[in-house]
Short mmCIF file of C-alpha atoms and ligand atoms in Angstrom, two decimals:
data_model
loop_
_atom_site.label_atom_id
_atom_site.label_comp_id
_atom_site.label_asym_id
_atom_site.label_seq_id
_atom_site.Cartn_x
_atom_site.Cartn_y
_atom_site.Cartn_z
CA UNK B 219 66.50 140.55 104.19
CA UNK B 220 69.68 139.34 104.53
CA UNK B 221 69.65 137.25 107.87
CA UNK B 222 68.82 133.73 106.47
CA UNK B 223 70.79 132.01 103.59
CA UNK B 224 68.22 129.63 103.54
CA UNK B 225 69.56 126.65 104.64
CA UNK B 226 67.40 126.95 108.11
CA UNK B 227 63.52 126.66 108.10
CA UNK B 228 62.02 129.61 108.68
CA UNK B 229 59.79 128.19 112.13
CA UNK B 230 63.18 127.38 114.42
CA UNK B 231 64.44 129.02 117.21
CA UNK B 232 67.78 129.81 114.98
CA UNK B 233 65.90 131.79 112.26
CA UNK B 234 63.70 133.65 114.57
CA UNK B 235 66.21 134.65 116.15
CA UNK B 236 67.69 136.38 112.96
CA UNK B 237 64.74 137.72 111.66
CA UNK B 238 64.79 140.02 114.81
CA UNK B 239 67.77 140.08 117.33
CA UNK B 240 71.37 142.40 116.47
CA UNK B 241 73.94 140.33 118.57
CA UNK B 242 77.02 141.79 120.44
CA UNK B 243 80.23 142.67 118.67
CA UNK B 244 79.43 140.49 115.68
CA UNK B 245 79.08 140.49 111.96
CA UNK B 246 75.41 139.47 111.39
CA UNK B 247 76.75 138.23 108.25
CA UNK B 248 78.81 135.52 110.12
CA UNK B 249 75.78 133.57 110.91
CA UNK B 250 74.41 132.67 107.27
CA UNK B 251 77.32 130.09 108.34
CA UNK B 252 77.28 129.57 111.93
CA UNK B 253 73.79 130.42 113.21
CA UNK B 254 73.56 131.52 116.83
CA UNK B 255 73.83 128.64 119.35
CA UNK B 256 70.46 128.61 120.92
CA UNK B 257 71.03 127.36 124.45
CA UNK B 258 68.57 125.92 127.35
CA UNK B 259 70.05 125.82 130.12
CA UNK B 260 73.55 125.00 131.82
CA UNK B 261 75.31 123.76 134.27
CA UNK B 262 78.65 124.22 136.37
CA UNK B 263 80.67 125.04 133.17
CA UNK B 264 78.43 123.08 130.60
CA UNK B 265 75.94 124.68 128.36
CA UNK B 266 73.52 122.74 126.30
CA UNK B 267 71.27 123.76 123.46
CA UNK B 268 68.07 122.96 122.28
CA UNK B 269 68.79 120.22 120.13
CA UNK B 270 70.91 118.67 123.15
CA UNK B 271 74.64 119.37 122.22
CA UNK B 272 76.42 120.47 125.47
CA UNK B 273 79.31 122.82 125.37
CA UNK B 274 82.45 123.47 127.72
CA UNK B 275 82.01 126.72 128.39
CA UNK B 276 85.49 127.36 129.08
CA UNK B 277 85.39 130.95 128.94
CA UNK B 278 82.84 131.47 131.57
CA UNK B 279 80.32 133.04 129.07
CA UNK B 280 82.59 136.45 128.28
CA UNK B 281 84.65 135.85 131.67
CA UNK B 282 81.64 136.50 134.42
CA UNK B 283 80.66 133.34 135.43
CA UNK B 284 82.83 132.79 138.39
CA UNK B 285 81.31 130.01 139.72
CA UNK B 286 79.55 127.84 137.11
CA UNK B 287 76.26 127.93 135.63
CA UNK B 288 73.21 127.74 137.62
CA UNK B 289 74.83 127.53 141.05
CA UNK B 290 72.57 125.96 143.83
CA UNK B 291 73.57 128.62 146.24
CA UNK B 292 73.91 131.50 143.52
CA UNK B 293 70.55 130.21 142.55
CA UNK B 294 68.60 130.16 146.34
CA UNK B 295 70.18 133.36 147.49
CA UNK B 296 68.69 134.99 144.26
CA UNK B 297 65.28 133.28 144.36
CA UNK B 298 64.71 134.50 148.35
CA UNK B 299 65.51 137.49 147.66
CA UNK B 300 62.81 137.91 144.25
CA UNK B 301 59.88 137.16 146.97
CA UNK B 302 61.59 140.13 149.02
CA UNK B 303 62.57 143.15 146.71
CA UNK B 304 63.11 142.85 143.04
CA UNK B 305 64.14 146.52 142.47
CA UNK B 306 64.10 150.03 144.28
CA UNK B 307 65.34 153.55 143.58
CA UNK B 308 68.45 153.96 145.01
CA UNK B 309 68.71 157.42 145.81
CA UNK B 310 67.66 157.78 149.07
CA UNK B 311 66.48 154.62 149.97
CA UNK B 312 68.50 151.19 150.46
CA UNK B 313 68.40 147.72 151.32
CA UNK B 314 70.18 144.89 153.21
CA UNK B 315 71.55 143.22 150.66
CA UNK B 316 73.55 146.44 149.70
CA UNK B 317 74.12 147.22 152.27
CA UNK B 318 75.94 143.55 153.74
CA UNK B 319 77.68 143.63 150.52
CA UNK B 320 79.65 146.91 150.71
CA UNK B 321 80.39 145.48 154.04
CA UNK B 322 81.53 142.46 152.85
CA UNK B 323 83.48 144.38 149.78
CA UNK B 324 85.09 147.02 152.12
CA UNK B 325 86.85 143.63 153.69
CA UNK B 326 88.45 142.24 150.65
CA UNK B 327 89.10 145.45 148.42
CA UNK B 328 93.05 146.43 148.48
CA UNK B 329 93.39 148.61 151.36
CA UNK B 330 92.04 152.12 151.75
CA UNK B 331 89.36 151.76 149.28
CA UNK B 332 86.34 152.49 151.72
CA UNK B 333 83.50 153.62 149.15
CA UNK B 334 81.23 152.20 146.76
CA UNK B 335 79.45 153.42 143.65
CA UNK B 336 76.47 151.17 142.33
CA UNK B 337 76.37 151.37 138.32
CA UNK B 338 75.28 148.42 136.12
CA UNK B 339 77.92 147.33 133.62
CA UNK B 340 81.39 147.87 133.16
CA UNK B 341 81.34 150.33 131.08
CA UNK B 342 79.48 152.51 133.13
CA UNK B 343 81.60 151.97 136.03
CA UNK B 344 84.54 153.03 134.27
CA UNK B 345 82.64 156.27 133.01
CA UNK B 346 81.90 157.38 136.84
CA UNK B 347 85.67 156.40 137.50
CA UNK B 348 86.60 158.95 134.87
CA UNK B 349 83.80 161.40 135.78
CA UNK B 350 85.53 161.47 139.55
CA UNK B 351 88.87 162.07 138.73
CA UNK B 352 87.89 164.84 136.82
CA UNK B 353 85.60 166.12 139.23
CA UNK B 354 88.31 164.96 142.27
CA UNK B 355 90.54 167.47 140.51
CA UNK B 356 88.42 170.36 139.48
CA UNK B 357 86.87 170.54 143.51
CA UNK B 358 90.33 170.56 144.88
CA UNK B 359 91.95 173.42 143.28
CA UNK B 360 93.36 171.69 140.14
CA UNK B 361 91.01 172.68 137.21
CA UNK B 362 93.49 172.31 134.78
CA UNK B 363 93.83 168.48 135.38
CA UNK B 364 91.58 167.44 132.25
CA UNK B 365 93.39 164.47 130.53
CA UNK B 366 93.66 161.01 131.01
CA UNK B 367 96.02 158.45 130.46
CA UNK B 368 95.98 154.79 129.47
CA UNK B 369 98.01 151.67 128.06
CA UNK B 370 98.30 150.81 123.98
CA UNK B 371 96.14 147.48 123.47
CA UNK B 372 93.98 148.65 126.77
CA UNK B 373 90.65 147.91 126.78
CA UNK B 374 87.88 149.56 129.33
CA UNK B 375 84.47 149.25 127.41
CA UNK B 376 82.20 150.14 124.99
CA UNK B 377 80.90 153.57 126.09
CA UNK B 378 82.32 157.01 124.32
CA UNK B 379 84.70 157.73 127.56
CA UNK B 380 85.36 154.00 128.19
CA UNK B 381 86.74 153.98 124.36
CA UNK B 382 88.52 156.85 124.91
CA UNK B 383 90.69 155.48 127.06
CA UNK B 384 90.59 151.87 124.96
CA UNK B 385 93.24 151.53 122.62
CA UNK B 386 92.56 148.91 120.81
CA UNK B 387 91.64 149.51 116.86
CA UNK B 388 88.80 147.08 116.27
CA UNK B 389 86.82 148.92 118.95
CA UNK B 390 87.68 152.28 118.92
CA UNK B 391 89.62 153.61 115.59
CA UNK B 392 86.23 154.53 113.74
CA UNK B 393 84.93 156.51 116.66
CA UNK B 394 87.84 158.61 117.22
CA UNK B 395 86.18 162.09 116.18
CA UNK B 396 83.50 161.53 118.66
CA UNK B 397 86.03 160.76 121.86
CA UNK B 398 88.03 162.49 124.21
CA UNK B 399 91.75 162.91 123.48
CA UNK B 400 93.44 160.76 125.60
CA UNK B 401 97.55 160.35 126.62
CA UNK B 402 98.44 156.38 125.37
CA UNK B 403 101.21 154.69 126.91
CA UNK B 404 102.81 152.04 125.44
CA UNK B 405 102.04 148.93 127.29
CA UNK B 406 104.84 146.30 128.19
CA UNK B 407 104.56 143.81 125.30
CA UNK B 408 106.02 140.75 127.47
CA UNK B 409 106.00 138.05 124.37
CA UNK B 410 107.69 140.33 122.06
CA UNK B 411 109.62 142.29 124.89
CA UNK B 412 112.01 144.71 122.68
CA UNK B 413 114.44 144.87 125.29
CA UNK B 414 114.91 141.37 124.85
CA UNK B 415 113.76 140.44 128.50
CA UNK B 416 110.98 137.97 129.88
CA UNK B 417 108.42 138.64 132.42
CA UNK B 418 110.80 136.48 135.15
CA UNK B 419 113.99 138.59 134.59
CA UNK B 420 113.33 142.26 133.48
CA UNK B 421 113.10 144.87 135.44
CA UNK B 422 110.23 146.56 133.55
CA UNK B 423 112.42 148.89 131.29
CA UNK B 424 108.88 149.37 128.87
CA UNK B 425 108.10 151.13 131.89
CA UNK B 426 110.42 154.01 130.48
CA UNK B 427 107.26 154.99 128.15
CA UNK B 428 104.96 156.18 131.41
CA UNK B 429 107.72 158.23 132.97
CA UNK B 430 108.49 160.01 129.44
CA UNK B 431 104.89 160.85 129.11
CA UNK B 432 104.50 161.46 132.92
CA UNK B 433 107.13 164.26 132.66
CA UNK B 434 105.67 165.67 129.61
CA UNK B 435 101.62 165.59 130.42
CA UNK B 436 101.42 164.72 134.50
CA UNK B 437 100.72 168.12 135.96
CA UNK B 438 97.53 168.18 133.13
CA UNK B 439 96.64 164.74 133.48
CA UNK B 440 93.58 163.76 136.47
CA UNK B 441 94.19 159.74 136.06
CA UNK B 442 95.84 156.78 134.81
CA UNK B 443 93.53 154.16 133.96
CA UNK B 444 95.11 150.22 133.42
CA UNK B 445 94.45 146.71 133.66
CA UNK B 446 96.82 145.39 136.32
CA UNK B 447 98.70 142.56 135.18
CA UNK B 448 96.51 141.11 131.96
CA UNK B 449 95.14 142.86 129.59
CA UNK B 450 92.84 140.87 128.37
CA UNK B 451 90.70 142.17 125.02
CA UNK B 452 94.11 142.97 123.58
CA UNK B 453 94.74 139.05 124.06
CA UNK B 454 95.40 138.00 127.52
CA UNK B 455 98.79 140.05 127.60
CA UNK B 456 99.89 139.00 130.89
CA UNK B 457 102.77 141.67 132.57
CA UNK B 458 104.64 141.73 136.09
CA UNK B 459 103.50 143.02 139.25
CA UNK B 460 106.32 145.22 139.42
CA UNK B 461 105.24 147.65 136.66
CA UNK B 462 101.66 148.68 138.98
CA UNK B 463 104.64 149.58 142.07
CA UNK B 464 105.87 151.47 139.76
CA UNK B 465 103.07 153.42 138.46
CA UNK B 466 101.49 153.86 141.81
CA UNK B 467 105.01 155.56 142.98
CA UNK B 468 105.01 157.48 139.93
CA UNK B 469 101.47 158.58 140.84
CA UNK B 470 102.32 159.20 144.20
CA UNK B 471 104.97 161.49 143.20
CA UNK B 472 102.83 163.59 140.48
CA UNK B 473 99.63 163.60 142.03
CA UNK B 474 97.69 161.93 138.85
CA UNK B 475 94.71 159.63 139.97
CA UNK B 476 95.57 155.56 139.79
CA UNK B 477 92.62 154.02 138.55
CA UNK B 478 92.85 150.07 138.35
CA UNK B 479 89.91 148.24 136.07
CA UNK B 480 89.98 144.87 137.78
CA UNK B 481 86.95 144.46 136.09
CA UNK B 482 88.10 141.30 134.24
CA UNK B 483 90.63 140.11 136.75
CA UNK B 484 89.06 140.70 140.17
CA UNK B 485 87.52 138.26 142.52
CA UNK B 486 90.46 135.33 141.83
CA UNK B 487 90.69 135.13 138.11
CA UNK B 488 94.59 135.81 138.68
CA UNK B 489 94.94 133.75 141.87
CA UNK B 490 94.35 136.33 144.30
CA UNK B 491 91.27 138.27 145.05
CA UNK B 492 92.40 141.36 143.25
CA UNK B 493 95.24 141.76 140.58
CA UNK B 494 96.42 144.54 142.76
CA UNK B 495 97.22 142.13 145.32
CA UNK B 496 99.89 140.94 143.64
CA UNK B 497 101.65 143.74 143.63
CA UNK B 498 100.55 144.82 147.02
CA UNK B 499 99.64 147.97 145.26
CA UNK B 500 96.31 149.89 146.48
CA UNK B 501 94.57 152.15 143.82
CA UNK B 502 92.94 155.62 144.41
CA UNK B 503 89.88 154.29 142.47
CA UNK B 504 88.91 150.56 141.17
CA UNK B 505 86.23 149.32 138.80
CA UNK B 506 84.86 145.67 139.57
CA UNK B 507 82.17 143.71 137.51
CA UNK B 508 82.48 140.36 135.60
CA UNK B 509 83.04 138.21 138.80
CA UNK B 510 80.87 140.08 141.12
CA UNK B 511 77.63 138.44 140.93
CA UNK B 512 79.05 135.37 139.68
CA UNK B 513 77.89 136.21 136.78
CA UNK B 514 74.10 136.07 137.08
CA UNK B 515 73.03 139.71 137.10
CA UNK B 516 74.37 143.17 135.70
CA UNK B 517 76.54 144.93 138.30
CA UNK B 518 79.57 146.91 138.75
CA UNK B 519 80.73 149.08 140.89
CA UNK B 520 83.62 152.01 141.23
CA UNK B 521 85.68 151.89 144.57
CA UNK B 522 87.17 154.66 146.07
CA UNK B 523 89.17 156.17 149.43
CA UNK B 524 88.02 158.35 151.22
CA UNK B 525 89.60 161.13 150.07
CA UNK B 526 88.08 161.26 146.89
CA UNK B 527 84.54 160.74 148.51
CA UNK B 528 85.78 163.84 150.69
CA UNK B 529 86.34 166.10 148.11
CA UNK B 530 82.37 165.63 146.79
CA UNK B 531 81.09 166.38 150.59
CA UNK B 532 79.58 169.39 151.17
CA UNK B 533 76.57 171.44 151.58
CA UNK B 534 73.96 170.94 149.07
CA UNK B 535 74.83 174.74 147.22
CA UNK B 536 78.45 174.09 147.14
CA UNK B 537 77.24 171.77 144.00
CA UNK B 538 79.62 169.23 145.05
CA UNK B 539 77.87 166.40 144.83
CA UNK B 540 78.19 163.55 142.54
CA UNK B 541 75.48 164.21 139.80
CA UNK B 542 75.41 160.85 138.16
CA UNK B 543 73.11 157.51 138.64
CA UNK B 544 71.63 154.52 136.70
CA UNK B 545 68.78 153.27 136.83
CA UNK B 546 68.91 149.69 138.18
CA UNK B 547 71.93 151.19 140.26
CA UNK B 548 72.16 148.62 143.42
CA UNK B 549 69.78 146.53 142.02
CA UNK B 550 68.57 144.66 144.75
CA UNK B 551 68.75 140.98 142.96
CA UNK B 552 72.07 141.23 141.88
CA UNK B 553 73.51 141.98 145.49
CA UNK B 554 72.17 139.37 146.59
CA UNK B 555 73.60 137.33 143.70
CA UNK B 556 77.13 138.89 144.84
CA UNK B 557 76.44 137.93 148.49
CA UNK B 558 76.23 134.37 147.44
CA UNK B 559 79.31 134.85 145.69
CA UNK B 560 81.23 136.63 148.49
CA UNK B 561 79.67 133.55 150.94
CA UNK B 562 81.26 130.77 148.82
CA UNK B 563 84.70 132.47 148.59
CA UNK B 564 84.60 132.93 152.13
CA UNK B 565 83.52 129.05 153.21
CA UNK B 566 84.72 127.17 150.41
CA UNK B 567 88.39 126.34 149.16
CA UNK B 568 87.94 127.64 145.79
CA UNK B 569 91.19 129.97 145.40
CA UNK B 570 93.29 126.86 146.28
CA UNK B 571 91.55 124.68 144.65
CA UNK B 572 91.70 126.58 141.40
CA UNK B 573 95.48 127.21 142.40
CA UNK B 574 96.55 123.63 142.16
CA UNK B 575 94.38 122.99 139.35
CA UNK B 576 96.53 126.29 137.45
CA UNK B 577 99.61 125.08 138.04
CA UNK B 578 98.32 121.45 136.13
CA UNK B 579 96.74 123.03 133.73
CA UNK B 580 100.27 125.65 132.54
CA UNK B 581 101.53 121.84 132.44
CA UNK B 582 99.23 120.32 130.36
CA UNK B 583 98.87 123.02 127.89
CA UNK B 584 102.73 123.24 127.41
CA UNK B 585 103.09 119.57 126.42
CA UNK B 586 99.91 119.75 124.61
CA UNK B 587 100.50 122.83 122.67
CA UNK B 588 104.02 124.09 122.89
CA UNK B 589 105.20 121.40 120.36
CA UNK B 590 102.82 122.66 117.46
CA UNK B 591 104.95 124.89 114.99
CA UNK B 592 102.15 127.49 115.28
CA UNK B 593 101.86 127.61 118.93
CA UNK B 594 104.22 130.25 119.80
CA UNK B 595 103.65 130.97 123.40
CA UNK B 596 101.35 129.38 126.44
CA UNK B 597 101.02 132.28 128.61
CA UNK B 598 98.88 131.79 132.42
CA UNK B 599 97.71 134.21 135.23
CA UNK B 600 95.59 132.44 138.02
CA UNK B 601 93.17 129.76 136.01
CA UNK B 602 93.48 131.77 132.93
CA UNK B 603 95.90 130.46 129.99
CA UNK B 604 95.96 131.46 126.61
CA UNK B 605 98.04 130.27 123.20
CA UNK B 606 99.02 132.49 120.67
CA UNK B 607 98.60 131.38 117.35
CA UNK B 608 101.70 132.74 114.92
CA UNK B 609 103.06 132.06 111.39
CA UNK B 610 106.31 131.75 112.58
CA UNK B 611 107.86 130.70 116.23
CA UNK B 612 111.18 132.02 115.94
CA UNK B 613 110.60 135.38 114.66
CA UNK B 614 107.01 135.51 116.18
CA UNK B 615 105.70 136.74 113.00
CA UNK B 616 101.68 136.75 113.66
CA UNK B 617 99.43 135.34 111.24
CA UNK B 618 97.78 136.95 108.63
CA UNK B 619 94.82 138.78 110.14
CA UNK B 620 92.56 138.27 106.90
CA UNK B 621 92.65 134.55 107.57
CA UNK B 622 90.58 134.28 110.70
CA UNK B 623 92.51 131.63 111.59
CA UNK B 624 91.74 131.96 115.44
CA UNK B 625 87.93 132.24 114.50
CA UNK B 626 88.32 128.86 112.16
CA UNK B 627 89.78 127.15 115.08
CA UNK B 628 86.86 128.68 117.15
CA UNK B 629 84.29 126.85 114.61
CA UNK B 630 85.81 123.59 115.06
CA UNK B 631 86.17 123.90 118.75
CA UNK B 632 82.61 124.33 118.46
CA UNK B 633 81.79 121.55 116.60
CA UNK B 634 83.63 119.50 118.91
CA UNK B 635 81.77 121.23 121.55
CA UNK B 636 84.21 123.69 123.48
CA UNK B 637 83.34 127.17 123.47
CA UNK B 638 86.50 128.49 123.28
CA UNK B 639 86.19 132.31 122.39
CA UNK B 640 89.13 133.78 120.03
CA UNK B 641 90.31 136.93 120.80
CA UNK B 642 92.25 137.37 117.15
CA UNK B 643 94.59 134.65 116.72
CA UNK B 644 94.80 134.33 120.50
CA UNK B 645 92.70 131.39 122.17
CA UNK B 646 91.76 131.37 125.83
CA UNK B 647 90.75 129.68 128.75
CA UNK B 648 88.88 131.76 131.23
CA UNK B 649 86.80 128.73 132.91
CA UNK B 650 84.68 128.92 136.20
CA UNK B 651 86.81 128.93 139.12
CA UNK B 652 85.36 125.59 140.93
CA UNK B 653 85.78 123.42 137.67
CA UNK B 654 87.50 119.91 137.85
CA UNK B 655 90.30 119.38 136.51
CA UNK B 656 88.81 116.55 134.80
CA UNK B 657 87.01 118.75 132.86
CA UNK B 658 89.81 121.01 132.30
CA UNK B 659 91.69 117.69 130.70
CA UNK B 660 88.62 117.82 128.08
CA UNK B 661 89.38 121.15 127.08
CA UNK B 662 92.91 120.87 126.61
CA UNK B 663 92.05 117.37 124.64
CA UNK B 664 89.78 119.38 122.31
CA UNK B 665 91.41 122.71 122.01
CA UNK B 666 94.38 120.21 120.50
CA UNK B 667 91.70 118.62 118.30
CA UNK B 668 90.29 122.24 116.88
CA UNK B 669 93.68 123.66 116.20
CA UNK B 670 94.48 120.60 114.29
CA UNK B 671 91.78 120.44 112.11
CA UNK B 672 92.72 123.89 111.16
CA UNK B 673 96.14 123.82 111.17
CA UNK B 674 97.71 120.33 110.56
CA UNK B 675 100.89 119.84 111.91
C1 PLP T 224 84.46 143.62 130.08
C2 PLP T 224 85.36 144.71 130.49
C3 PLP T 224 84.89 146.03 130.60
C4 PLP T 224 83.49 146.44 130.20
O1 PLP T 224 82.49 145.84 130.96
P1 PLP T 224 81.01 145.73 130.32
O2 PLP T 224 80.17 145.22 131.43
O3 PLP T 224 81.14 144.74 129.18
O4 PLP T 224 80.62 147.08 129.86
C5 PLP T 224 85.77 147.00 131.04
N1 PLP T 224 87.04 146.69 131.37
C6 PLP T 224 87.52 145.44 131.30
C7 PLP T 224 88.93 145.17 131.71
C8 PLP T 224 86.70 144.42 130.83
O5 PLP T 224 87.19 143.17 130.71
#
């Protein structure tokens, strides 16, 4: 067995742990060094293990948890409703909390979205996004509208359809043979912009590539599928509103599906409710998840207008329905989680106050950051900044890959206690929404720290 070098008694929680448990998109290998962080319970955005470190979570535990860690009114609305209904088919039968929070969602989704599709996880929602299209198409005279289409560096999920339509190598290159072939875009590249433009002044030129492959593949194509304005697992790429105007004309025009994933970026994580908003741009369909139950419970859901939900209505023998469902679809808990969240965002200032505390924070991290010869660019949407490490500012020459260096500088951030998540040799910020900006100040101070224990100026 290869899961303990040793160096950890075999009775605590750490080597237990690796005698039995695979964890997420790791190398097991990884923790004969750094053994998994065994946490007890948190708070706001602090996390504390069992020997009684605490951690800044500053990446809200993979982006989900909107609204800090054990939330007193996250916390009541889900223990009220456990005495109620934990969990009940949802084919056929319903309950309240559903049912209040497609009310509630049908207020705040971009306009025209009017229907809602209960999955649980992202990835899932995305697969019943493409499943729709497809099916949209097919049940309204346009069989031959098969393929999809998607940004370079896009990322969507972990599922065989939600990879298809990722582009991003570490995820998806070895799986290739077993996924659907897809139409990839390339995505505007705003820090290395070859046209020699910046996100304030261009006109989004890069958007050249989606009208090319729109005139070649649109009348065989049932959807686009993008992550308005950041795309985040390809390292919080961050790209102007006016390039979703354009694609939604350009979708308009050619009839192929818009399908937004604001799965990472909905419910305020770029300063508005959706990303969408920004643009004032409504999508035919739209994937939420991350934010939706504040991160407590598994949820997601696929939005749609009406006249997609149209096209599946019909007479049971017409065999138009929708022929797809998940188990804990709906799941009673979890709505309830999202109701709480939904409550706060109405009755609390937590948009503006995570609006002034953005605009301190871009501050801070630019005079903190910008001055380190590795540093080569701060980039912000809403509460979220990230740094991009590089060998070389001027050319923007990235670092060797082979070092790790963003994962070195996520060791020592841990040891200082911030958990602050690499995403290659980019490092992020994707806190809780209602943090302080005190505690924002402690990230920044320590984020410093990690990168310059790793890389001395
Ligand atoms: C996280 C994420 C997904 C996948 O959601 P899971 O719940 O992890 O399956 C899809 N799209 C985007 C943009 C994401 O950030």
């Amino acid at each position: 067995m290869k899961e303990n070098n040793g160096t950890l008694a075999q009775d605590t929680w750490e080597a237990r742990d690796l005698a039995h448990i695979w964890h997420p998109t790791s190398q097991m290998k990884d923790y004969e060094e750094l053994p998994p962080i065994v946490v007890e319970r948190g708070k706001g955005p602090w996390l504390y293990d069992i020997h009684g470190k605490k951690y800044l979570d500053i990446i809200s535990s993979w982006w989900c948890n909107l609204l800090g860690h054990a939330n007193p009114e996250i916390n009541a609305a889900v223990k009220e409703q456990i005495d109620k209904l934990e969990q009940v088919i949802f084919s056929n039968f319903s309950h309240e909390p559903a049912i209040r929070l497609a009310e509630e969602l049908s207020r705040i989704v971009p306009k025209g979205l009017t229907k809602f599709h209960f999955n649980d996880n992202g990835s899932a929602s995305i697969e019943v996004a493409l499943k729709l299209a497809f099916q949209y198409h097919y049940q309204t005279g346009h069989p031959e509208r098969q393929k999809f289409m998607c940004l370079s560096e896009g990322y969507h999920g972990e599922t065989i359809g939600a990879l298809s339509v990722g582009s991003i190598d570490l995820y998806a290159k070895l799986y290739k043979p077993m996924m659907m072939d897809t139409i990839h875009i390339e995505a505007p590249d705003c820090y290395r912009c070859p046209y020699g433009k910046c996100r304030d002044c261009c006109q989004c030129e890069c958007f050249e590539h989606a009208e090319k492959a729109f005139e070649a593949h649109a009348k065989e194509t049932a959807a686009i599928i993008l992550e308005p304005l950041l795309q985040g697992s390809a390292g919080m790429r961050v790209y102007p509103p006016l390039y979703l105007q354009k694609m939604r004309k350009l979708c308009d025009e050619t009839g192929v599906l818009f399908i937004a994933d604001e799965i990472a970026t909905g419910f305020g994580r770029t300063g508005r409710m959706f990303a969408c908003d920004h643009a004032g741009v409504s999508p035919d369909l739209m994937t939420i998840s991350k934010g939706l139950t504040g991160g407590y419970l598994p949820m997601a859901i696929t939005c749609v207008t009406d006249q997609i939900y149209d096209a599946f209505y019909d007479d049971y023998n017409t065999g138009k329905a929708f022929v797809h469902g998940h188990t804990y679809s709906g799941n009673p808990l979890a709505c309830a989680a999202g109701l709480a969240v939904q409550h706060i965002l109405r009755t609390q200032p937590i948009f503006e106050n995570a609006s002034v505390n953005a605009k301190w924070l871009t501050k801070r991290m630019e005079d903190e950051l910008l001055s380190h010869p590795n540093v080569g660019e701060v980039r912000h949407i809403g509460l979220i900044h990230a740094f991009e490490l590089v060998a070389d500012k001027k050319t923007k020459t990235p670092l060797d890959p082979k070092k790790r260096t963003g994962y070195q500088v996520y060791r020592k951030a841990l040891e200082r206690g911030l958990l602050l998540r690499p995403l290659g040799d980019v490092l992020y910020f994707n806190p809780p929404l209602n943090i302080t900006q005190a505690e924002l100040d402690t990230a920044v101070t320590l984020a410093k720290e990690a990168l310059l224990d790793v890389l001395p100026k």
